[in-house]
Coordinates of C-alpha atoms and ligand atoms in Angstrom, one line a residue:
M28 CA -27.9 28.2 -37.7
S29 CA -30.0 25.3 -38.6
D30 CA -29.0 23.4 -41.7
Y31 CA -32.2 21.4 -41.7
K32 CA -32.8 20.1 -45.1
P33 CA -36.5 20.1 -45.5
N34 CA -37.8 16.6 -45.4
S35 CA -34.6 15.0 -46.6
K36 CA -35.4 11.8 -44.8
H37 CA -39.0 12.7 -44.0
D38 CA -42.0 13.1 -46.3
P39 CA -40.6 15.2 -49.2
Q40 CA -44.0 16.6 -50.1
A41 CA -45.2 17.5 -46.6
K42 CA -45.5 21.0 -45.2
F43 CA -43.7 22.0 -42.0
A44 CA -45.8 21.8 -38.8
D45 CA -47.6 25.0 -37.9
N46 CA -45.4 25.3 -34.8
E47 CA -42.5 26.0 -37.1
R48 CA -44.3 28.9 -38.6
L49 CA -45.2 30.3 -35.2
K50 CA -41.7 30.0 -33.9
T51 CA -40.3 31.7 -37.0
E52 CA -42.7 34.6 -36.7
S53 CA -42.4 34.9 -32.9
N54 CA -39.5 37.4 -32.9
F55 CA -37.5 35.1 -30.7
L56 CA -40.4 34.0 -28.5
R57 CA -41.9 37.5 -27.9
G58 CA -45.0 37.2 -30.0
T59 CA -47.7 39.6 -28.9
I60 CA -47.7 38.2 -25.3
E61 CA -47.5 41.7 -23.8
A62 CA -50.5 43.0 -25.6
D63 CA -52.5 39.8 -24.7
L64 CA -51.5 40.3 -21.0
K65 CA -53.3 43.6 -21.0
D66 CA -56.4 42.3 -22.7
Q67 CA -59.1 42.1 -20.0
I68 CA -61.8 40.7 -22.3
T69 CA -60.4 37.2 -22.1
G70 CA -58.6 35.4 -19.3
G71 CA -56.6 33.5 -21.8
F72 CA -53.9 34.0 -24.4
T73 CA -54.8 34.2 -28.1
A74 CA -53.5 32.7 -31.3
D75 CA -49.8 31.9 -31.3
N76 CA -49.3 33.3 -27.8
F77 CA -51.2 30.3 -26.4
Q78 CA -48.2 28.2 -27.5
L79 CA -45.5 30.8 -27.0
I80 CA -46.0 31.2 -23.3
R81 CA -44.9 27.6 -23.0
F82 CA -41.3 28.7 -23.8
H83 CA -41.6 31.0 -20.8
G84 CA -42.7 28.0 -18.6
M85 CA -46.5 28.4 -18.6
Y86 CA -49.4 26.4 -20.1
Q87 CA -52.9 27.8 -20.4
Q88 CA -55.4 25.6 -18.7
D89 CA -58.9 25.6 -17.3
D90 CA -60.5 23.4 -14.6
R91 CA -62.2 20.6 -16.5
D92 CA -64.5 19.8 -13.6
I93 CA -66.3 23.1 -13.9
R94 CA -66.1 23.5 -17.7
P95 CA -69.6 22.1 -18.4
E96 CA -71.2 24.3 -15.8
R97 CA -69.5 27.4 -17.2
A98 CA -70.5 26.5 -20.7
K99 CA -74.2 26.1 -19.5
Q100 CA -73.9 29.6 -18.2
K101 CA -72.4 30.8 -21.5
L102 CA -69.2 31.7 -19.8
E103 CA -65.8 31.1 -21.4
P104 CA -63.7 28.4 -19.5
L105 CA -62.0 29.8 -16.4
H106 CA -58.7 30.4 -18.1
N107 CA -55.6 30.4 -16.0
V108 CA -52.0 29.3 -16.3
M109 CA -49.9 26.5 -14.8
L110 CA -46.3 27.6 -14.2
R111 CA -43.4 25.2 -14.1
A112 CA -40.2 26.5 -12.6
R113 CA -36.6 25.8 -13.7
M114 CA -34.7 24.0 -11.0
P115 CA -31.7 22.1 -12.3
G116 CA -31.2 19.1 -10.0
G117 CA -34.3 20.1 -8.0
I118 CA -32.5 22.1 -5.4
I119 CA -34.4 24.8 -3.6
K120 CA -33.4 26.9 -0.6
P121 CA -35.7 27.5 2.4
E122 CA -36.1 31.2 1.6
Q123 CA -37.2 30.3 -1.9
W124 CA -39.6 27.7 -0.5
L125 CA -41.2 30.3 1.8
A126 CA -41.7 32.6 -1.2
I127 CA -43.4 30.0 -3.3
D128 CA -45.5 28.8 -0.4
K129 CA -46.8 32.3 0.1
F130 CA -47.6 32.7 -3.5
A131 CA -49.4 29.4 -3.8
E132 CA -51.5 30.2 -0.8
E133 CA -52.4 33.7 -1.7
K134 CA -52.5 33.8 -5.5
T135 CA -53.4 30.4 -7.0
M136 CA -56.8 28.8 -7.4
Y137 CA -55.7 25.5 -5.8
G138 CA -53.3 26.7 -3.1
S139 CA -50.9 23.8 -3.8
I140 CA -47.3 23.4 -4.7
R141 CA -47.1 20.4 -7.1
L142 CA -43.8 18.5 -7.2
T143 CA -43.3 17.0 -10.7
T144 CA -41.6 13.9 -12.1
R145 CA -38.8 16.2 -13.3
Q146 CA -37.6 17.7 -10.1
T147 CA -39.4 20.9 -10.0
F148 CA -42.6 22.4 -8.8
Q149 CA -45.7 23.7 -10.6
F150 CA -48.3 26.3 -9.6
H151 CA -51.8 25.5 -10.9
G152 CA -54.5 28.1 -11.4
V153 CA -52.7 31.4 -11.7
L154 CA -55.1 34.0 -13.2
K155 CA -54.0 36.6 -15.7
P156 CA -53.7 39.6 -13.3
N157 CA -51.3 37.6 -11.1
I158 CA -49.0 36.3 -13.8
K159 CA -46.5 39.1 -13.9
D160 CA -46.4 39.3 -10.1
M161 CA -45.6 35.7 -10.1
H162 CA -42.6 36.0 -12.3
Q163 CA -41.3 39.0 -10.4
M164 CA -41.7 37.2 -7.1
L165 CA -39.8 34.2 -8.5
N166 CA -37.1 36.5 -9.9
S167 CA -36.7 38.2 -6.5
V168 CA -35.7 34.9 -5.0
G169 CA -33.5 33.7 -7.9
I170 CA -36.0 31.4 -9.7
D171 CA -37.1 31.5 -13.3
S172 CA -39.3 29.4 -15.5
I173 CA -37.4 29.8 -18.8
A174 CA -37.5 26.9 -21.1
T175 CA -39.4 24.5 -18.8
A176 CA -41.8 23.9 -21.7
G177 CA -41.8 24.3 -25.5
D178 CA -39.3 23.1 -28.1
V179 CA -36.2 23.6 -26.1
N180 CA -34.0 21.7 -23.6
R181 CA -36.1 21.4 -20.4
N182 CA -35.2 21.4 -16.7
V183 CA -32.1 19.3 -16.3
L184 CA -32.4 16.5 -13.8
C185 CA -29.7 15.2 -11.5
T186 CA -29.7 12.3 -9.1
T187 CA -30.6 13.6 -5.7
N188 CA -27.9 11.9 -3.7
P189 CA -26.8 14.1 -0.9
V190 CA -25.1 11.2 0.9
E191 CA -22.0 11.1 -1.3
S192 CA -21.9 14.8 -1.1
E193 CA -18.8 15.5 -3.1
L194 CA -19.7 13.5 -6.1
H195 CA -23.3 14.8 -5.9
Q196 CA -22.1 18.4 -5.7
E197 CA -20.0 18.0 -8.9
A198 CA -22.8 16.2 -10.8
Y199 CA -25.2 18.9 -9.7
E200 CA -22.9 21.6 -10.9
W201 CA -22.7 20.0 -14.3
A202 CA -26.5 19.8 -14.4
A203 CA -26.7 23.5 -13.7
K204 CA -24.0 24.3 -16.3
I205 CA -25.7 22.2 -19.0
S206 CA -29.0 23.9 -18.2
E207 CA -27.4 27.4 -18.6
H208 CA -25.5 26.4 -21.7
L209 CA -28.6 25.1 -23.6
L210 CA -31.0 27.9 -22.5
P211 CA -32.5 30.2 -25.1
K212 CA -30.5 33.4 -25.4
T213 CA -33.5 35.6 -26.3
R214 CA -34.2 38.4 -23.8
A215 CA -37.9 37.9 -24.3
Y216 CA -38.5 36.5 -20.8
A217 CA -36.9 39.4 -19.0
E218 CA -38.6 41.9 -21.3
I219 CA -42.1 40.6 -20.9
W220 CA -42.2 39.4 -17.3
L221 CA -39.5 41.4 -15.5
N222 CA -40.0 44.8 -17.3
G223 CA -36.5 44.4 -18.8
E224 CA -35.2 46.8 -21.3
K225 CA -36.4 46.2 -24.8
S226 CA -33.8 44.8 -27.1
E227 CA -33.7 43.9 -30.8
S228 CA -33.9 40.3 -31.9
T229 CA -31.4 37.9 -30.7
E230 CA -29.1 35.2 -31.9
E231 CA -29.7 31.6 -30.9
P232 CA -26.4 30.0 -31.7
I233 CA -27.3 26.6 -30.2
L234 CA -31.0 26.3 -30.5
G235 CA -31.4 28.2 -33.8
S236 CA -33.9 30.8 -34.7
T237 CA -36.7 28.2 -34.9
Y238 CA -35.6 26.4 -31.8
L239 CA -35.8 22.6 -31.7
P240 CA -38.3 20.4 -33.6
R241 CA -39.7 19.2 -30.3
K242 CA -39.2 19.2 -26.5
F243 CA -35.7 17.9 -25.4
K244 CA -34.9 16.4 -22.0
T245 CA -31.5 16.0 -20.3
T246 CA -30.2 14.3 -17.1
V247 CA -27.0 13.9 -15.1
T248 CA -27.2 10.6 -13.4
I249 CA -25.1 9.0 -10.6
P250 CA -25.3 5.2 -10.8
P251 CA -26.4 2.9 -9.2
N252 CA -29.5 5.0 -8.7
N253 CA -31.6 5.5 -11.8
E254 CA -34.2 7.6 -10.0
V255 CA -34.3 10.1 -12.9
D256 CA -35.3 7.3 -15.3
V257 CA -32.6 8.0 -18.0
H258 CA -34.6 6.1 -20.6
A259 CA -37.3 8.8 -20.5
N260 CA -34.7 11.4 -21.7
D261 CA -33.2 12.5 -25.0
L262 CA -29.7 13.0 -23.5
N263 CA -28.2 11.5 -20.4
F264 CA -24.8 12.0 -18.8
V265 CA -24.1 9.0 -16.6
A266 CA -21.5 9.9 -14.0
I267 CA -18.2 7.9 -14.0
A268 CA -16.1 8.3 -10.9
E269 CA -12.6 7.3 -10.0
N270 CA -11.6 7.3 -6.3
G271 CA -14.8 9.3 -5.5
K272 CA -14.0 12.0 -8.0
L273 CA -16.1 12.6 -11.2
V274 CA -13.9 12.0 -14.3
G275 CA -16.4 11.9 -17.1
F276 CA -19.7 10.6 -18.4
N277 CA -21.1 7.8 -20.4
V278 CA -23.6 9.5 -22.8
L279 CA -27.0 7.9 -23.5
V280 CA -29.1 9.4 -26.3
G281 CA -32.6 9.0 -27.6
G282 CA -34.9 7.9 -24.8
G283 CA -38.5 9.0 -24.6
L284 CA -41.8 7.5 -23.5
A285 CA -44.7 9.1 -25.3
M286 CA -46.9 7.5 -27.9
T287 CA -50.3 8.0 -29.5
H288 CA -53.0 5.4 -29.1
G289 CA -53.6 3.6 -32.4
D290 CA -50.5 5.1 -34.1
V291 CA -47.9 2.3 -34.6
N292 CA -45.3 4.9 -35.7
T293 CA -45.1 6.2 -32.2
Y294 CA -43.6 4.2 -29.3
P295 CA -41.7 4.5 -26.1
R296 CA -38.0 3.9 -26.6
K297 CA -34.9 3.4 -24.5
A298 CA -31.8 5.6 -25.0
D299 CA -28.8 4.3 -26.9
D300 CA -25.3 4.2 -25.4
F301 CA -23.0 6.5 -27.4
G302 CA -19.9 5.9 -25.3
Y303 CA -17.7 7.7 -22.7
V304 CA -16.3 11.2 -22.8
P305 CA -14.0 12.9 -20.3
L306 CA -15.5 15.8 -18.3
E307 CA -14.0 18.6 -20.4
H308 CA -16.1 17.6 -23.4
T309 CA -19.4 17.6 -21.6
L310 CA -20.7 20.9 -22.9
A311 CA -19.5 20.3 -26.4
I312 CA -21.3 17.0 -26.5
A313 CA -24.5 18.4 -25.0
E314 CA -24.4 21.2 -27.5
H315 CA -23.9 19.0 -30.5
V316 CA -26.4 16.3 -29.6
V317 CA -28.8 19.2 -29.5
S318 CA -27.5 20.7 -32.7
V319 CA -27.8 17.4 -34.7
Q320 CA -31.3 16.9 -33.3
R321 CA -32.1 20.6 -34.2
D322 CA -31.0 20.0 -37.8
W323 CA -32.1 16.4 -38.4
G324 CA -35.2 16.2 -36.3
N325 CA -38.6 16.0 -38.1
R326 CA -40.2 19.4 -38.4
V327 CA -43.1 18.1 -40.5
N328 CA -44.7 15.7 -38.1
R329 CA -44.5 16.6 -34.4
K330 CA -45.5 13.1 -33.5
N331 CA -42.2 11.9 -34.9
A332 CA -40.1 14.8 -34.0
K333 CA -38.3 13.7 -30.9
T334 CA -34.7 12.6 -30.8
K335 CA -35.8 8.9 -30.4
Y336 CA -37.4 9.0 -33.9
T337 CA -34.4 10.9 -35.4
L338 CA -32.1 8.1 -34.3
D339 CA -34.5 5.5 -35.7
T340 CA -34.8 7.4 -39.0
F341 CA -31.1 8.2 -39.6
G342 CA -29.6 5.4 -37.6
S343 CA -27.9 5.7 -34.2
D344 CA -24.4 5.4 -35.7
A345 CA -25.0 8.1 -38.2
F346 CA -26.3 10.4 -35.5
K347 CA -23.4 9.6 -33.3
A348 CA -20.8 10.2 -36.1
E349 CA -22.3 13.6 -36.8
V350 CA -22.1 14.6 -33.1
E351 CA -18.5 13.5 -33.1
K352 CA -17.8 15.5 -36.2
R353 CA -19.4 18.7 -35.0
A354 CA -18.0 18.5 -31.4
G355 CA -14.5 17.4 -32.6
V356 CA -14.6 14.7 -30.0
K357 CA -14.6 10.9 -30.4
F358 CA -16.6 8.8 -28.0
E359 CA -14.5 6.3 -26.1
Q360 CA -15.7 2.8 -25.1
S361 CA -18.4 3.1 -22.4
R362 CA -17.1 2.7 -18.9
P363 CA -18.8 0.0 -16.8
Y364 CA -21.7 1.0 -14.5
E365 CA -24.8 -0.5 -13.2
F366 CA -28.3 0.7 -12.2
T367 CA -29.6 -1.2 -9.3
H368 CA -32.7 0.8 -8.2
R369 CA -34.6 4.0 -8.7
G370 CA -36.9 4.5 -5.7
D371 CA -36.2 7.2 -3.2
R372 CA -34.5 6.2 0.1
F373 CA -37.0 7.3 2.7
G374 CA -36.2 8.4 6.2
W375 CA -32.9 9.8 7.5
V376 CA -29.5 9.1 6.1
E377 CA -26.1 10.6 7.1
G378 CA -23.9 12.1 4.4
I379 CA -20.1 11.8 4.3
D380 CA -20.0 15.4 5.5
G381 CA -21.8 14.4 8.7
K382 CA -25.0 16.3 7.7
H383 CA -28.3 14.5 7.8
H384 CA -30.9 14.2 5.1
L385 CA -34.6 13.3 5.5
T386 CA -36.5 12.0 2.5
V387 CA -40.3 12.3 2.9
F388 CA -43.0 10.7 0.8
I389 CA -45.4 13.1 -0.9
Q390 CA -48.3 11.3 -2.5
N391 CA -48.5 12.5 -6.1
G392 CA -46.1 15.3 -5.3
R393 CA -49.1 17.4 -4.2
I394 CA -48.1 19.7 -1.3
L395 CA -51.3 21.0 0.2
D396 CA -53.0 21.1 3.6
F397 CA -55.2 18.0 3.4
P398 CA -57.9 17.5 6.1
D399 CA -55.8 14.7 7.8
K400 CA -52.3 16.0 6.9
A401 CA -51.2 19.6 6.8
L402 CA -48.3 18.9 4.4
K403 CA -47.9 22.5 3.2
T404 CA -47.9 24.0 6.7
G405 CA -45.4 21.3 7.7
C406 CA -43.0 22.2 4.9
R407 CA -43.4 25.9 5.7
K408 CA -42.6 25.4 9.3
I409 CA -39.5 23.3 8.4
A410 CA -38.4 26.0 5.9
E411 CA -38.7 28.6 8.6
I412 CA -35.9 27.0 10.6
H413 CA -34.1 24.8 8.1
Q414 CA -30.4 25.6 7.6
G415 CA -29.8 23.3 4.6
D416 CA -31.8 23.1 1.4
F417 CA -34.7 21.0 -0.1
R418 CA -34.3 18.7 -3.0
M419 CA -37.2 17.6 -5.2
T420 CA -36.8 14.1 -6.4
A421 CA -37.8 12.7 -9.8
N422 CA -40.3 10.5 -8.0
Q423 CA -42.3 13.6 -6.8
N424 CA -40.9 13.4 -3.3
L425 CA -38.9 15.8 -1.1
I426 CA -35.6 15.7 0.7
I427 CA -34.9 18.0 3.6
A428 CA -31.2 18.0 3.0
G429 CA -28.1 19.2 5.0
V430 CA -29.6 19.1 8.5
P431 CA -27.0 19.5 11.3
A432 CA -27.2 16.8 14.0
D433 CA -28.6 19.2 16.6
Q434 CA -31.6 20.1 14.4
K435 CA -32.6 16.6 13.5
D436 CA -35.1 16.1 16.4
V437 CA -37.0 19.3 15.8
I438 CA -37.3 18.7 12.1
E439 CA -38.4 15.1 12.7
H440 CA -41.1 16.4 15.1
L441 CA -42.4 18.9 12.6
A442 CA -42.4 16.3 9.9
R443 CA -44.3 13.8 12.0
D444 CA -46.8 16.3 13.4
H445 CA -47.7 17.4 9.8
G446 CA -47.9 13.9 8.2
L447 CA -44.7 14.3 6.3
I448 CA -43.5 11.2 8.0
D449 CA -46.1 8.5 8.2
D450 CA -44.9 5.0 9.2
S451 CA -48.1 3.4 7.9
H452 CA -47.1 4.0 4.3
T453 CA -46.4 0.6 2.7
E454 CA -43.6 -0.1 0.2
Q455 CA -46.3 -0.3 -2.4
R456 CA -47.5 3.2 -1.7
K457 CA -44.0 4.5 -1.9
A458 CA -43.4 2.7 -5.3
S459 CA -46.5 4.1 -6.9
M460 CA -46.8 7.3 -9.0
A461 CA -49.3 9.1 -11.2
C462 CA -49.3 12.1 -13.5
V463 CA -51.5 15.1 -12.8
A464 CA -54.3 14.4 -15.3
L465 CA -57.8 15.7 -14.3
P466 CA -58.9 18.3 -13.6
T467 CA -56.1 20.6 -14.9
C468 CA -54.5 18.6 -17.7
P469 CA -56.3 19.3 -21.0
L470 CA -54.9 16.1 -22.6
A471 CA -56.2 13.7 -19.9
M472 CA -58.4 10.9 -21.1
A473 CA -58.8 9.3 -17.7
E474 CA -58.1 10.0 -14.0
A475 CA -54.6 9.5 -12.7
E476 CA -53.5 11.6 -9.6
R477 CA -57.0 11.5 -8.1
Y478 CA -57.4 7.8 -8.7
L479 CA -54.0 6.7 -7.4
P480 CA -54.7 6.5 -3.7
E481 CA -57.7 4.2 -4.3
L482 CA -55.7 2.0 -6.7
I483 CA -52.8 1.7 -4.2
E484 CA -55.2 0.5 -1.5
K485 CA -56.6 -2.2 -3.9
T486 CA -53.2 -3.3 -5.0
E487 CA -52.1 -3.4 -1.3
A488 CA -55.0 -5.7 -0.6
L489 CA -54.0 -8.0 -3.5
L490 CA -50.4 -8.2 -2.2
A491 CA -51.7 -9.0 1.3
K492 CA -54.1 -11.6 -0.1
H493 CA -51.1 -13.4 -1.7
G494 CA -48.9 -13.1 1.4
V495 CA -46.5 -10.5 -0.1
A496 CA -47.7 -7.4 1.7
E497 CA -44.2 -6.3 2.4
D498 CA -43.2 -6.4 -1.3
H499 CA -44.2 -4.0 -4.0
I500 CA -44.7 -3.5 -7.7
I501 CA -43.5 -0.4 -9.5
L502 CA -47.0 0.8 -10.4
R503 CA -47.6 4.0 -12.4
V504 CA -50.8 5.5 -13.7
V505 CA -51.1 8.1 -16.5
G506 CA -54.1 9.8 -17.8
C507 CA -53.1 9.5 -21.5
P508 CA -50.3 8.0 -23.6
N509 CA -48.1 11.0 -23.2
G510 CA -46.9 9.2 -20.2
C511 CA -45.9 12.0 -17.8
G512 CA -45.9 9.7 -14.8
R513 CA -43.5 7.4 -16.7
A514 CA -45.8 4.4 -16.8
M515 CA -43.8 3.2 -19.8
L516 CA -41.0 2.3 -17.5
A517 CA -43.1 0.7 -14.8
E518 CA -43.5 -3.0 -13.9
A519 CA -47.2 -2.4 -14.2
G520 CA -48.4 0.7 -16.0
L521 CA -51.9 1.9 -16.6
V522 CA -52.4 4.3 -19.5
G523 CA -55.7 6.2 -19.8
K524 CA -57.8 5.5 -22.8
G525 CA -61.1 7.0 -21.8
P526 CA -63.1 7.8 -18.6
G527 CA -62.5 4.8 -16.3
K528 CA -60.7 2.9 -19.1
Y529 CA -57.0 2.0 -19.3
N530 CA -54.5 -0.1 -21.2
L531 CA -52.4 -2.2 -18.9
Y532 CA -48.7 -2.6 -19.8
L533 CA -46.5 -5.1 -18.0
G534 CA -42.9 -6.0 -17.8
G535 CA -40.8 -3.0 -17.0
N536 CA -38.1 -3.8 -14.4
R537 CA -37.2 -2.2 -11.1
E538 CA -34.0 -0.6 -12.5
G539 CA -36.0 1.3 -15.2
T540 CA -34.1 -0.3 -18.1
R541 CA -36.9 -2.1 -19.8
I542 CA -40.0 -0.9 -21.7
P543 CA -43.2 -2.7 -20.7
K544 CA -45.6 -4.3 -23.2
L545 CA -49.4 -4.1 -23.7
Y546 CA -51.2 -6.8 -21.8
L547 CA -54.8 -5.6 -21.7
E548 CA -56.4 -2.9 -23.9
N549 CA -59.1 -0.5 -23.0
V550 CA -60.4 -2.2 -19.9
G551 CA -62.1 -1.1 -16.7
E552 CA -61.0 -1.6 -13.1
E553 CA -62.6 -4.9 -12.5
T554 CA -60.8 -6.5 -15.5
Y555 CA -57.3 -5.2 -14.7
L556 CA -57.6 -5.9 -11.0
N557 CA -58.6 -9.4 -11.7
A558 CA -55.6 -9.8 -14.0
L559 CA -53.3 -8.4 -11.4
D560 CA -54.9 -10.6 -8.7
E561 CA -54.0 -13.7 -10.8
L562 CA -50.5 -12.5 -11.8
I563 CA -49.6 -11.4 -8.3
G564 CA -50.7 -14.8 -7.0
R565 CA -48.5 -16.5 -9.5
W566 CA -45.6 -14.2 -8.8
A567 CA -45.9 -14.7 -5.0
S568 CA -45.8 -18.5 -5.4
E569 CA -43.6 -19.1 -8.4
R570 CA -41.0 -16.3 -8.4
N571 CA -37.3 -16.9 -8.0
D572 CA -35.5 -15.3 -5.0
A573 CA -36.3 -11.6 -4.8
E574 CA -37.5 -11.6 -8.4
G575 CA -39.4 -8.4 -9.2
F576 CA -42.9 -8.6 -10.7
G577 CA -41.7 -7.2 -14.0
D578 CA -38.9 -9.7 -14.4
F579 CA -41.3 -12.5 -13.4
V580 CA -43.9 -11.7 -16.1
I581 CA -41.1 -11.6 -18.7
R582 CA -39.5 -14.9 -17.6
Q583 CA -42.8 -16.6 -17.6
G584 CA -43.6 -15.3 -21.1
I585 CA -46.7 -13.5 -19.9
V586 CA -45.7 -10.6 -22.1
A587 CA -42.8 -10.6 -24.6
E588 CA -39.7 -8.6 -23.9
V589 CA -39.4 -5.3 -25.8
K590 CA -35.8 -5.3 -27.0
V591 CA -36.0 -2.9 -30.0
S592 CA -39.0 -0.6 -29.6
K593 CA -39.5 0.2 -33.2
T594 CA -40.1 -3.5 -34.1
D595 CA -41.1 -5.1 -30.8
F596 CA -43.4 -2.6 -29.0
H597 CA -46.5 -3.0 -31.2
A598 CA -45.7 -6.5 -32.5
Ligands
SRM612 FE1 -45.7 15.9 -19.4 C1 -47.6 17.4 -21.7 C2 -47.5 17.3 -16.9 C3 -43.4 14.9 -17.2 C4 -44.5 13.6 -21.7 N1 -47.3 17.2 -19.3 C5 -47.9 17.7 -20.4 C6 -48.9 18.8 -20.0 C7 -48.2 20.1 -20.0 C8 -50.2 18.9 -20.8 C9 -50.2 19.9 -22.0 O1 -49.4 19.8 -22.9 O2 -51.1 20.7 -22.0 C10 -49.2 18.3 -18.6 C11 -49.7 19.3 -17.6 C12 -50.6 18.7 -16.5 C13 -50.9 19.6 -15.4 O3 -52.0 20.0 -15.3 O4 -50.0 19.9 -14.6 C14 -47.9 17.6 -18.2 N2 -45.5 16.2 -17.5 C15 -46.4 16.7 -16.6 C16 -45.9 16.5 -15.1 C17 -46.3 17.7 -14.2 C18 -46.4 15.2 -14.6 C19 -46.3 15.0 -13.1 O5 -47.3 14.5 -12.6 O6 -45.3 15.3 -12.5 C20 -44.4 16.4 -15.4 C21 -43.7 17.7 -15.4 C22 -42.2 17.6 -15.7 C23 -41.4 18.8 -15.6 O7 -41.3 19.3 -14.5 O8 -40.9 19.3 -16.6 C24 -44.4 15.8 -16.8 N3 -44.2 14.6 -19.5 C25 -43.4 14.2 -18.4 C26 -42.7 13.0 -18.7 C27 -41.8 12.3 -17.7 C28 -40.4 12.7 -17.7 O9 -40.0 13.6 -18.5 O10 -39.6 12.2 -17.0 C29 -43.0 12.7 -20.0 C30 -42.6 11.4 -20.7 C31 -41.2 11.4 -21.2 C32 -41.1 11.9 -22.6 O11 -41.0 13.1 -22.7 O12 -41.1 11.1 -23.5 C33 -43.9 13.7 -20.5 N4 -46.0 15.6 -21.4 C34 -45.4 14.6 -22.1 C35 -45.9 14.8 -23.5 C36 -45.6 13.8 -24.7 C37 -44.3 14.3 -25.4 C38 -44.1 13.5 -26.7 O13 -42.9 13.0 -26.8 O14 -45.0 13.4 -27.5 C39 -46.8 15.8 -23.5 C40 -47.7 16.4 -24.7 C41 -46.8 17.1 -25.7 O15 -45.7 17.5 -25.5 O16 -47.4 17.3 -26.8 C42 -46.9 16.4 -22.2
SF4_613 FE1 -51.8 15.0 -18.8 FE2 -51.4 12.8 -20.2 FE3 -49.3 14.0 -19.1 FE4 -51.1 12.8 -17.6 S1 -49.8 11.8 -19.1 S2 -50.3 14.9 -17.2 S3 -53.0 13.1 -18.7 S4 -50.5 14.9 -20.7

């Protein structure tokens, strides 16, 4: 179990965070969720259960647009839950799609399926009486939502690359194995949501009885595509292949993007390269990166509890040596690899197995029947006839994968008829991303998803004005500094500060290997668009061949490069 030495490197006087108490007292994540579920007086979950349902993949929310009106009427907020499914590698079968489509349509307040930046989907607006049915529906088609939130290892990402099918299949299998290996062992989920037999408390040999100090994120990545944004993750297995066969992984530890406005002890940070391990050590390494973080991570201050801070507190070398000691494995010298891009490859591609794969752009990942585009109906109609599978990308898009040649035409027709293929989308639109933010996210300080379409149009106009309409900037907007839309790896990232007010960060690169730096603080649209207008103008006329916007602003010294986050990010 955990050999966490209270505060050895952290504040020796401080008390543990309250989340530690609630995990300890939760009886392995059971709490009193079942009793709460029967309580009709409130639509919400009370006391510790509000946090504990997260470990089961749900967050309590309410629609912030209608909150003031309900308060005026002396009604409690319209409590509901958001559910996030566990989908290692983002692969979902057509029959599963049809089931989630039906549930979204019939039993959620918003009717949408929301693809996330971590290769899964969310339902928003599930009212209490429908929660158990939802889990049972998911279970009936082989989906669960265990550990997609809370202080555990989350949904494991894997590069969606159906083209090199063999390598991808192997990498995907590792993503699924790592996900299983690091899952909580408690039976709480089955007992509460699936009417499973009641059991006594459980052992958590990997996570420990108080689980991890904070959320933990893992990827399996196939270079040269860094679509999963490794530097947003605590633990990354970068695939190394020889003659098209996977032989092992370079292991990158300690990435993460969140910060708190005004708190210089928080910062986005890239992952450190620990070295190469052959395949057979993968699970041991995963287990012991987790176990060291479990035991050394800060359980006093949740704002400094993620692996990135543990590395900066103890030193990356000390952390790595402890992983080697516990796993009984020495990291070898890293094998060479390169990330060259991270966008999705839209349109059709043919895999080495002769199957065809269609990547479609889903703005903000929001699958819904919009007045001008019936995206949800289109996906449903495709699922009704599709013989392959769907893959959700880490850029909130969707791949209709494994299509035999004789079905290509019919799928393309359906996609076009329902707006899933739209040739008018610019490169800029396809390179832009936002987090959910308002109205469902309780932490949003400014709009993101609802603002993105307008911002894209304005950015497209600036590119056109400077004669570079065919080019793009990796542009990301987030409603607060938690950074769920990964603005802290964008070439231009807007981070919400207050209604209509953002910080503008510049200088990430196209490969996703550089953290951007603050350029403008707490400004409104006019100010940041004027700044972008000037900088895009300079970029268009002064850039080197094919130089990305982020590289340009660094080369020109418009912002300083962030090399070591701890010292450079706030300097
Ligand atoms: Fe996130 C919290 C949405 C990816 C960092 N995130 C939230 C919550 C649950 C708000 C809350 O705690 O009540 C948001 C729910 C909004 C809603 O209404 O749906 C939320 N995060 C999302 C999603 C849906 C954004 C999206 O538009 O796709 C992504 C779901 C991923 C998934 O399927 O698991 C999402 N969140 C991320 C990422 C990006 C990534 O992982 O690639 C990050 C930054 C990377 C990182 O972790 O450093 C991210 N979310 C956070 C944080 C800050 C964590 C920290 O280190 O301090 C929070 C707040 C927290 O944990 O306290 C948060
Ligand atoms: Fe909510 Fe902030 Fe995450 Fe956006 S970045 S979804 S506003 S927590």
